[in-house]
Tab-separated table of C-alpha atoms in Angstrom:
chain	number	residue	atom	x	y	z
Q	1	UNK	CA	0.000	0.000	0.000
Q	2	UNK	CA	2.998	2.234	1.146
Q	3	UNK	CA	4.603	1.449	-2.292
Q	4	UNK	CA	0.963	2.293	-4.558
Q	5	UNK	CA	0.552	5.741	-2.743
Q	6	UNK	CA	4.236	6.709	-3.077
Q	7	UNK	CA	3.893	5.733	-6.685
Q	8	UNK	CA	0.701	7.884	-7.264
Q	9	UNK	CA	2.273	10.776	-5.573
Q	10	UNK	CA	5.371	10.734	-7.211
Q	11	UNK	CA	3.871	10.669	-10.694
Q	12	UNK	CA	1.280	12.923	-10.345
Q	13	UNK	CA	3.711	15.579	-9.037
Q	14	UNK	CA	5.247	14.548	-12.351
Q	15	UNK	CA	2.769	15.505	-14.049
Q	16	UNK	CA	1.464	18.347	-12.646
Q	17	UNK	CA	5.184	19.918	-12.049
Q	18	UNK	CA	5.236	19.304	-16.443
Q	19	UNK	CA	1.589	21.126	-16.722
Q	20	UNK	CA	2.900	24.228	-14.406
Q	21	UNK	CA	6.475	24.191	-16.159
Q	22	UNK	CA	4.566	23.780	-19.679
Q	23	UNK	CA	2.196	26.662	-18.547
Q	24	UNK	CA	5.263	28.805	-17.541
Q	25	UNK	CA	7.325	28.608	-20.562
Q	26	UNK	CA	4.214	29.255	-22.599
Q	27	UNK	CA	3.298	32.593	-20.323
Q	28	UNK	CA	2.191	35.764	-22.439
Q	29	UNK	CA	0.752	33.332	-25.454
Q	30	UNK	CA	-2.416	31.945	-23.865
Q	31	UNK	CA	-4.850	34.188	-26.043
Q	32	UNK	CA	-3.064	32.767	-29.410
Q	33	UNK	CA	-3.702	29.280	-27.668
Q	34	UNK	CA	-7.039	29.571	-26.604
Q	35	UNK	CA	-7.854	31.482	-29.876
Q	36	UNK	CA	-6.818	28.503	-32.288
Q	37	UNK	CA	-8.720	26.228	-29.844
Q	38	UNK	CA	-11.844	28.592	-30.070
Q	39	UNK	CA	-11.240	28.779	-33.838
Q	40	UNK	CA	-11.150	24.750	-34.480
Q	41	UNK	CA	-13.460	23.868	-37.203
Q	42	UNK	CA	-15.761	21.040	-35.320
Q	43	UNK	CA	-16.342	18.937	-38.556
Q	44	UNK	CA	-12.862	18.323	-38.775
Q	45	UNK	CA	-12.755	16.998	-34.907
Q	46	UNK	CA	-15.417	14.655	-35.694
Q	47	UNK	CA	-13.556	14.206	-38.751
Q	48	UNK	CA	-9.956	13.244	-36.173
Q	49	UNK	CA	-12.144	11.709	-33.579
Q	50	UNK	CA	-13.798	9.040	-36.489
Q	51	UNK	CA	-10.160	8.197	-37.572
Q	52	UNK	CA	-9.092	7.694	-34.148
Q	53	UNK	CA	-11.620	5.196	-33.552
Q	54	UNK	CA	-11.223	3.570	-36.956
Q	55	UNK	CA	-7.258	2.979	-35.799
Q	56	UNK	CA	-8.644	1.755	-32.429
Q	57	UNK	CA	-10.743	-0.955	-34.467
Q	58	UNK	CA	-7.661	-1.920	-36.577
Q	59	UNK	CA	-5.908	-2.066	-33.570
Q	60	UNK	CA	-8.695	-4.419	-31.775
Q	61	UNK	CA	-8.452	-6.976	-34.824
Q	62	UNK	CA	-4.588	-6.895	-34.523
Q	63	UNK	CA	-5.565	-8.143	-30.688
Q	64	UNK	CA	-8.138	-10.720	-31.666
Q	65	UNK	CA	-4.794	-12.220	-33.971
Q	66	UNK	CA	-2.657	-12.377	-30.880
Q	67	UNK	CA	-4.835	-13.310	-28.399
Q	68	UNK	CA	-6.685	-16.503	-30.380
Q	69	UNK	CA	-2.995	-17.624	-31.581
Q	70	UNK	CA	-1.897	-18.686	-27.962
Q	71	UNK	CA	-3.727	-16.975	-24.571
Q	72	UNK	CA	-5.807	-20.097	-24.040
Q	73	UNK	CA	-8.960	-18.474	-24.726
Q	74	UNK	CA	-10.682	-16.673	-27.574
Q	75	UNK	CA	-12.181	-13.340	-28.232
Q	76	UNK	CA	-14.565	-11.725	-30.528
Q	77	UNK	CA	-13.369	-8.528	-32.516
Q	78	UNK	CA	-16.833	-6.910	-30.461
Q	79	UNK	CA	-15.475	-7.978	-27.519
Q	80	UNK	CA	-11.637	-6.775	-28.245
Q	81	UNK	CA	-12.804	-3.475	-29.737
Q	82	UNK	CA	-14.998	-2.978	-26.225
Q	83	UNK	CA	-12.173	-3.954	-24.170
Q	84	UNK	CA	-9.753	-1.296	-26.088
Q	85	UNK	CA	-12.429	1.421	-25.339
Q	86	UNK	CA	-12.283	0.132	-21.551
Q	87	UNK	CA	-8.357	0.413	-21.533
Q	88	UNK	CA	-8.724	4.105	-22.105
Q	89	UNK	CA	-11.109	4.312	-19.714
Q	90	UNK	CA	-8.924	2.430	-17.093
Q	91	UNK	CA	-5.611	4.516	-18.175
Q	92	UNK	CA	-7.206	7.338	-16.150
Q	93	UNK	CA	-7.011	6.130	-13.158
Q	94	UNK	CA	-4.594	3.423	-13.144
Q	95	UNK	CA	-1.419	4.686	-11.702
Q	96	UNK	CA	0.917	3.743	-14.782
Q	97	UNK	CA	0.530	4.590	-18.517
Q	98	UNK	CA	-0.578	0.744	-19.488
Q	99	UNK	CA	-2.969	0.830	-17.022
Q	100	UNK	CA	-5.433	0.226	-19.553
Q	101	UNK	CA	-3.486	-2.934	-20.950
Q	102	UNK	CA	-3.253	-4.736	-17.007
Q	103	UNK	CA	-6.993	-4.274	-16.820
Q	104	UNK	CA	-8.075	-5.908	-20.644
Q	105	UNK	CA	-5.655	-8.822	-19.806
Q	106	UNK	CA	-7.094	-9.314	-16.199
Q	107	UNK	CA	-10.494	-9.336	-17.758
Q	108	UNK	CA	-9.002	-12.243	-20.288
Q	109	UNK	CA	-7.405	-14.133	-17.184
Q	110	UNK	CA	-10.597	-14.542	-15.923
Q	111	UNK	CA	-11.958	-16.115	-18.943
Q	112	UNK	CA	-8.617	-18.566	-19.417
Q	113	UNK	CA	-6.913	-20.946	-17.060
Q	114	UNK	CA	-3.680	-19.986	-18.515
Q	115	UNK	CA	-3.412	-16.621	-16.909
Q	116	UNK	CA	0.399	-15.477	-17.858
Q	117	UNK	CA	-0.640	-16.382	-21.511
Q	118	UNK	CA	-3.594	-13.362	-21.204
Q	119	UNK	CA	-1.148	-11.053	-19.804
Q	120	UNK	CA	1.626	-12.412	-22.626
Q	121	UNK	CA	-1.037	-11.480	-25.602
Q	122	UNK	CA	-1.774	-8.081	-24.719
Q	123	UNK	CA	1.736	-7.128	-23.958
Q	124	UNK	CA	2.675	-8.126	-27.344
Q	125	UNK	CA	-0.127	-6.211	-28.622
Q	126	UNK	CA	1.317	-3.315	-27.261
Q	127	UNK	CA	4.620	-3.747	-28.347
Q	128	UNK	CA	3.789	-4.664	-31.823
Q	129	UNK	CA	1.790	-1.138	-32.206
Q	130	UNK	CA	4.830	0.630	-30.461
Q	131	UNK	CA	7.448	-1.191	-32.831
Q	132	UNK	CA	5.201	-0.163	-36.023
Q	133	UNK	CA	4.756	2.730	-35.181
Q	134	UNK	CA	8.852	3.482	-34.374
Q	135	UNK	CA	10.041	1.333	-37.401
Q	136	UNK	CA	7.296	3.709	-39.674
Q	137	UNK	CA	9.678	6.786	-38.725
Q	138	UNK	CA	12.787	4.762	-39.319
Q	139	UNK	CA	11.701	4.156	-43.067
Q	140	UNK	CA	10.286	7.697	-43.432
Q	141	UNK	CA	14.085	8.915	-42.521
Q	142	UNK	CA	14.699	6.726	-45.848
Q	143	UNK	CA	12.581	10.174	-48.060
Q	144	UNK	CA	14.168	12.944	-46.441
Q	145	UNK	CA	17.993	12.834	-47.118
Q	146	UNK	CA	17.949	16.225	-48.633
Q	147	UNK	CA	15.327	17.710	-46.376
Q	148	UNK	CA	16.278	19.561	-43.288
Q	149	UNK	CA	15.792	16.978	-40.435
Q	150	UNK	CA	16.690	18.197	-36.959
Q	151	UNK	CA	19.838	16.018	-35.570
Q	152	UNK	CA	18.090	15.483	-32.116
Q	153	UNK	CA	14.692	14.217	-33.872
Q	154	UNK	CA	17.408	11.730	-36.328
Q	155	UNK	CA	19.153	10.867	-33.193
Q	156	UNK	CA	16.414	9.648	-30.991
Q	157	UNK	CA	14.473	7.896	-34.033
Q	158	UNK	CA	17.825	5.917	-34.238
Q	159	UNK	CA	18.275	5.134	-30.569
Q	160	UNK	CA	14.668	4.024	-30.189
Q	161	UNK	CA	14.773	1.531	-33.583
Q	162	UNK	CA	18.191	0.342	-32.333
Q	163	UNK	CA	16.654	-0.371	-28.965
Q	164	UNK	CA	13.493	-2.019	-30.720
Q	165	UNK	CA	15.575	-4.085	-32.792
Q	166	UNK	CA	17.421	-5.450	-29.768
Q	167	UNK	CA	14.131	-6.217	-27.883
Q	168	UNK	CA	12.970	-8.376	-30.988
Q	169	UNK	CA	16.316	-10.204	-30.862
Q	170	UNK	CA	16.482	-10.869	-27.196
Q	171	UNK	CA	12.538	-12.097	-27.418
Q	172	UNK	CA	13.269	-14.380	-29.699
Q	173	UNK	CA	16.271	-15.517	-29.986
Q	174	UNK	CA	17.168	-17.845	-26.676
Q	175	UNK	CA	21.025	-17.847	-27.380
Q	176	UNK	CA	21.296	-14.040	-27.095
Q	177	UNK	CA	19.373	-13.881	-24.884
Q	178	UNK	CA	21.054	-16.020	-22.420
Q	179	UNK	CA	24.085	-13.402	-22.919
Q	180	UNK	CA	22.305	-11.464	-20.441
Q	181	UNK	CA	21.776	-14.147	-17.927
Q	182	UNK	CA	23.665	-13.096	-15.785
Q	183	UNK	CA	21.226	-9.780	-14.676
Q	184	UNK	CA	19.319	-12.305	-12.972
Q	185	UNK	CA	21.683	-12.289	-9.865
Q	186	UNK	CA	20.204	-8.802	-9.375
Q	187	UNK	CA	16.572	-9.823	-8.950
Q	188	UNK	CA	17.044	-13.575	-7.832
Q	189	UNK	CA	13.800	-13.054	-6.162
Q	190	UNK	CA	12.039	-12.378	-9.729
Q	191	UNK	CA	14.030	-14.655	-11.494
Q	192	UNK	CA	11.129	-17.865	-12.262
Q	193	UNK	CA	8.636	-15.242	-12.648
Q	194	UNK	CA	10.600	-13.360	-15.415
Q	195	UNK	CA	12.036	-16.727	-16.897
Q	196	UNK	CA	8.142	-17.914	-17.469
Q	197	UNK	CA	7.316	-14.218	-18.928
Q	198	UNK	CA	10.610	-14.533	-21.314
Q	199	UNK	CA	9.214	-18.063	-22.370
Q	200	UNK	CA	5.622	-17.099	-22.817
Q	201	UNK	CA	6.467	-14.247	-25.277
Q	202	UNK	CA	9.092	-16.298	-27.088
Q	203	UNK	CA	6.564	-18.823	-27.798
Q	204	UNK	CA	5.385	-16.864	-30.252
Q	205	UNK	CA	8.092	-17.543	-32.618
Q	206	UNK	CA	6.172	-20.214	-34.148
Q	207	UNK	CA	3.314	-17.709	-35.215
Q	208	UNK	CA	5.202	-15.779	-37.253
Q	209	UNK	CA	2.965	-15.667	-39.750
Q	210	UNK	CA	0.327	-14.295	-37.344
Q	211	UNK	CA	2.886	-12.092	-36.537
Q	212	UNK	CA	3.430	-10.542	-40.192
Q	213	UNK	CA	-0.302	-10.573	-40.457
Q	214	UNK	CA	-0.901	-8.441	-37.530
Q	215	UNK	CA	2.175	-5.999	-38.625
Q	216	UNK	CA	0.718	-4.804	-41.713
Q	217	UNK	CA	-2.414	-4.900	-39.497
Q	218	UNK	CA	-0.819	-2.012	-37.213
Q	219	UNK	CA	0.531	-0.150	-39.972
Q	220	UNK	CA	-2.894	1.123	-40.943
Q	221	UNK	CA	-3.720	1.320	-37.391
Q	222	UNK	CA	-0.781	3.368	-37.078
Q	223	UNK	CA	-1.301	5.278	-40.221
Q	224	UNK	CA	-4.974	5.939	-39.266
Q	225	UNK	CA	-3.517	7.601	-35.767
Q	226	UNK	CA	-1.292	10.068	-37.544
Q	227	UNK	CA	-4.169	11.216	-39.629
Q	228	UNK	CA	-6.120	11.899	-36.739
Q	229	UNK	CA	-3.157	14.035	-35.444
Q	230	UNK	CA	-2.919	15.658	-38.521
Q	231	UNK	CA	-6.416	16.306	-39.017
Q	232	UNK	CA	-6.758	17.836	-35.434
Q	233	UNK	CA	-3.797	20.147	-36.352
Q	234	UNK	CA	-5.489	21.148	-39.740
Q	235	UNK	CA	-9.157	22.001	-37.445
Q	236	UNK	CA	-6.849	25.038	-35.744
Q	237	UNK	CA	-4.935	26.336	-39.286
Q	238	UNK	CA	-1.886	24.309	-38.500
Q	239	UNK	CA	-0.710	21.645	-41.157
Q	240	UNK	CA	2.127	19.316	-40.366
Q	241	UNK	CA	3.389	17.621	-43.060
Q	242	UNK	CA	3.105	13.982	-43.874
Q	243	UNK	CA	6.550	12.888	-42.818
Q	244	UNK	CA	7.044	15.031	-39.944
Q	245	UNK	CA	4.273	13.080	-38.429
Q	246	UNK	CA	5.870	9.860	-39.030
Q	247	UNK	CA	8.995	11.342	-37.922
Q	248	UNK	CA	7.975	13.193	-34.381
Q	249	UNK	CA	5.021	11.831	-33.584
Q	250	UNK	CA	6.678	7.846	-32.559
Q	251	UNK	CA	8.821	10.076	-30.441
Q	252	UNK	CA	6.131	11.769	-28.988
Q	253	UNK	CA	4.040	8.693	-27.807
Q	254	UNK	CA	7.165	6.985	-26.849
Q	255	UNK	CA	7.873	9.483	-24.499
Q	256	UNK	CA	4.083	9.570	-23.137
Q	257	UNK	CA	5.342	6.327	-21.748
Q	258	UNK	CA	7.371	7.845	-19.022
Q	259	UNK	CA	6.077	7.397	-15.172
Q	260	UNK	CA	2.733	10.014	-15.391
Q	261	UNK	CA	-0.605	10.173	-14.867
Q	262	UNK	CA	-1.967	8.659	-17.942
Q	263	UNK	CA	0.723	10.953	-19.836
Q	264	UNK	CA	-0.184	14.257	-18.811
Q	265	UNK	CA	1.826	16.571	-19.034
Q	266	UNK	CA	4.780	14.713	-20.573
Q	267	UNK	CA	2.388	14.170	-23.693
Q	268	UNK	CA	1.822	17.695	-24.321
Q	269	UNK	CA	5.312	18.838	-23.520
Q	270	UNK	CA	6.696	16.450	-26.108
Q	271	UNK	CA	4.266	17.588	-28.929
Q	272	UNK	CA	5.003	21.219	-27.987
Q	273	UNK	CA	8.757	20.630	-27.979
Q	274	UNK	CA	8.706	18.178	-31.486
Q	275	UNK	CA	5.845	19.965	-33.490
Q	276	UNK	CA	6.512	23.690	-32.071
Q	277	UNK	CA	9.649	23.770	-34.478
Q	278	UNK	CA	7.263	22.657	-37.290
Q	279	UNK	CA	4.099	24.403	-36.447
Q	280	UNK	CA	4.634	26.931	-33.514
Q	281	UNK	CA	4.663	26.134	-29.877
Q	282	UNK	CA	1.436	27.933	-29.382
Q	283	UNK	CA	-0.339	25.853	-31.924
Q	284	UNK	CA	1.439	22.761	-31.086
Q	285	UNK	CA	0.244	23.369	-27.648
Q	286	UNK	CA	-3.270	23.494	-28.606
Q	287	UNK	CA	-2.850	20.467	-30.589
Q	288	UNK	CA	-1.881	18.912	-27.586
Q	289	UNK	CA	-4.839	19.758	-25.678
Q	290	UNK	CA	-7.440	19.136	-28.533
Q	291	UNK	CA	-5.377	15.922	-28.365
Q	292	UNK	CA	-6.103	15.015	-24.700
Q	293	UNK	CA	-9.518	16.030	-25.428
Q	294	UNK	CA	-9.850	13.354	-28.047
Q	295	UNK	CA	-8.365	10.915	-25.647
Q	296	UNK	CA	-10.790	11.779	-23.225
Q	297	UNK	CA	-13.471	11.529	-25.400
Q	298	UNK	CA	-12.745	7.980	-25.876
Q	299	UNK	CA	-12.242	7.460	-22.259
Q	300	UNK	CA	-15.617	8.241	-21.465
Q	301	UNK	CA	-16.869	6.094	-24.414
Q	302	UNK	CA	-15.161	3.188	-22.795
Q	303	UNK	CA	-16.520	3.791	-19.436
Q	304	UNK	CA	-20.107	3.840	-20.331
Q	305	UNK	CA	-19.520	0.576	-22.274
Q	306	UNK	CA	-18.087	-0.905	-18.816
Q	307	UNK	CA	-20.994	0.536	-17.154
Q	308	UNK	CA	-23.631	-0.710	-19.618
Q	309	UNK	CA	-21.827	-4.192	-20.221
Q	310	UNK	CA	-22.603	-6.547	-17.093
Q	311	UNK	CA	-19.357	-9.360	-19.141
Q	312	UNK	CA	-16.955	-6.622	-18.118
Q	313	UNK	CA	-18.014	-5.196	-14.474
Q	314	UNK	CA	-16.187	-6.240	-12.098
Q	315	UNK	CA	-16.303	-5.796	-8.169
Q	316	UNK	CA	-14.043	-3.311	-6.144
Q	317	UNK	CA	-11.924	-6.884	-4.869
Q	318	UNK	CA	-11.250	-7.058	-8.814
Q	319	UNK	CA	-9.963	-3.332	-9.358
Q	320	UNK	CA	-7.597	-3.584	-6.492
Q	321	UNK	CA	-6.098	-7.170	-8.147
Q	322	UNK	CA	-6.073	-4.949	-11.395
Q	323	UNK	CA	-4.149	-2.588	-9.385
Q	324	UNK	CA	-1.574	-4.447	-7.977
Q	325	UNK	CA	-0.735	-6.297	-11.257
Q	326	UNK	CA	-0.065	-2.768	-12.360
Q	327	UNK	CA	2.090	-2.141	-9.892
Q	328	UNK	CA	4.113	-5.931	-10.535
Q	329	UNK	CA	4.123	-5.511	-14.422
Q	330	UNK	CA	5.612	-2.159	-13.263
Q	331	UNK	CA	8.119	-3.340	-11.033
Q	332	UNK	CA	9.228	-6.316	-14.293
């Protein structure tokens, strides 16, 4: 309990020391800001909003893939497309940013006997979208060797591909894996726990063409987020072109991954740092709010369907398991 509260604390001062920094730095422009939020045509939010939740169902038939290859138990896409309306809904409260993924594969545990292979599913989901969506920026640095390209944006595209590429070797490759061993002295006590996650995920070697099937799967996932980002940009004046969203905005999500509430705060400093230099920090903030408006959106979406869908409630015993698995996925 000590350990949950200190965790809470600490990353919502995170997040609210980012919001009041944020706020600072962008003193003396909040008319501008609240002008191109005033100013955003609606049709084009619905227009962001409706390509958001066309990625989400892309992204809910990549799951249905993964899950049915090996969990133990089977979903429908109406179920998996619910259950990725319920993560968002879960990410607010949840004290870390995959929140939302603990409480869709607690959900599945309950429907399998194989519990570590519901929790295995849905973290590849997760990494499959986040390795898409870095590898898309990776080939989009492929168009723009004589374009202008900030060295910090090149830099960090490179370290985060390098470090995907290593994380897909390790998983599935057992010999190189065992080159690192020897980190298992450090956390003896987590040592058959992790070995049974590290063979649980490398099962899935043999599904590799499951595995193709749900990569070109998250591409258009992917590629259906970006629009949405671009298309909330365009509502306000602001238009970001095609491969600087490929290029800043894996960045920007990967960074939403640091310890926050739900990514506030470090999600909106990130797009105002990596789209300001393309489209002004003052609209680039207000993308990031109309952003987190979106997201909200969606969150309450997802908890009406919990409310109104008796196969997903669950009892207040339930959300503090959910809880706690947080905190031990966490702690892995």
């Amino acid at each position: 309990m000590k350990k949950r509260i200190i965790s809470i604390a600490l990353r919502t001062f995170i997040s609210v020391g980012l919001i009041v920094l944020l706020l600072y730095i962008m003193r003396g422009k909040y008319d501008e800001i609240w002008s191109a939020i005033k100013g955003s045509q609606p049709l084009l939010l619905i227009l962001a909003i409706a390509a958001f939740v066309l990625a989400m169902g892309f992204a809910s038939f990549r799951m249905v893939l993964i899950i049915n290859a090996q969990s133990g138990t089977t979903v429908t896409f109406a179920e998996a497309f619910s259950l990725t309306f319920i993560g968002y809904f879960f990410n607010n409260f949840l004290p870390t940013s995959i929140g939302g993924d603990v409480a869709k594969a607690y959900y599945l545990s309950k429907k399998s006997a194989e519990k570590l292979g519901s929790f295995t599913s849905i973290f590849i989901d997760r990494v499959i979208g986040l390795i898409t969506m870095i590898f898309m920026a990776a080939a989009a640095l492929l168009f723009v060797k004589n374009q202008f390209i900030d060295v910090n944006v090149k830099c960090m595209i490179y370290a985060i591909t390098l470090c995907s590429l290593l994380a897909i070797v390790f998983s599935m490759n057992k010999n190189f894996a065992k080159k690192f061993s020897v980190l298992l002295f450090f956390i003896k006590p987590m040592e058959d726990k992790l070995r049974r996650i590290y063979n649980a995920i490398h099962s899935y070697k043999k599904h590799s063409g499951m595995l193709w099937k749900a990569l070109i799967i998250s591409v258009v996932s992917q590629a259906l987020f970006f629009v949405s980002i671009g298309v909330i940009a365009a509502s306000i004046g602001a238009i970001i072109p095609p491969l600087d969203i490929l290029l800043r905005m894996p960045i920007i999500c990967a960074i939403s991954l640091l310890p926050s509430i739900n990514g506030l705060g470090v999600r909106e400093g990130s797009t105002v740092m990596l789209l300001g230099p393309v489209i002004g920090k003052e609209s680039a903030f207000a993308v990031g709010i109309l952003w987190f408006m979106m997201l909200l959106v969606v969150s309450v979406a997802g908890g009406l369907i919990y409310a109104f869908s008796p196969q997903f409630k669950m009892k207040w015993g339930d959300i503090e398991k959910i809880e706690k698995e947080d905190e031990e996925v966490e702690a892995a």
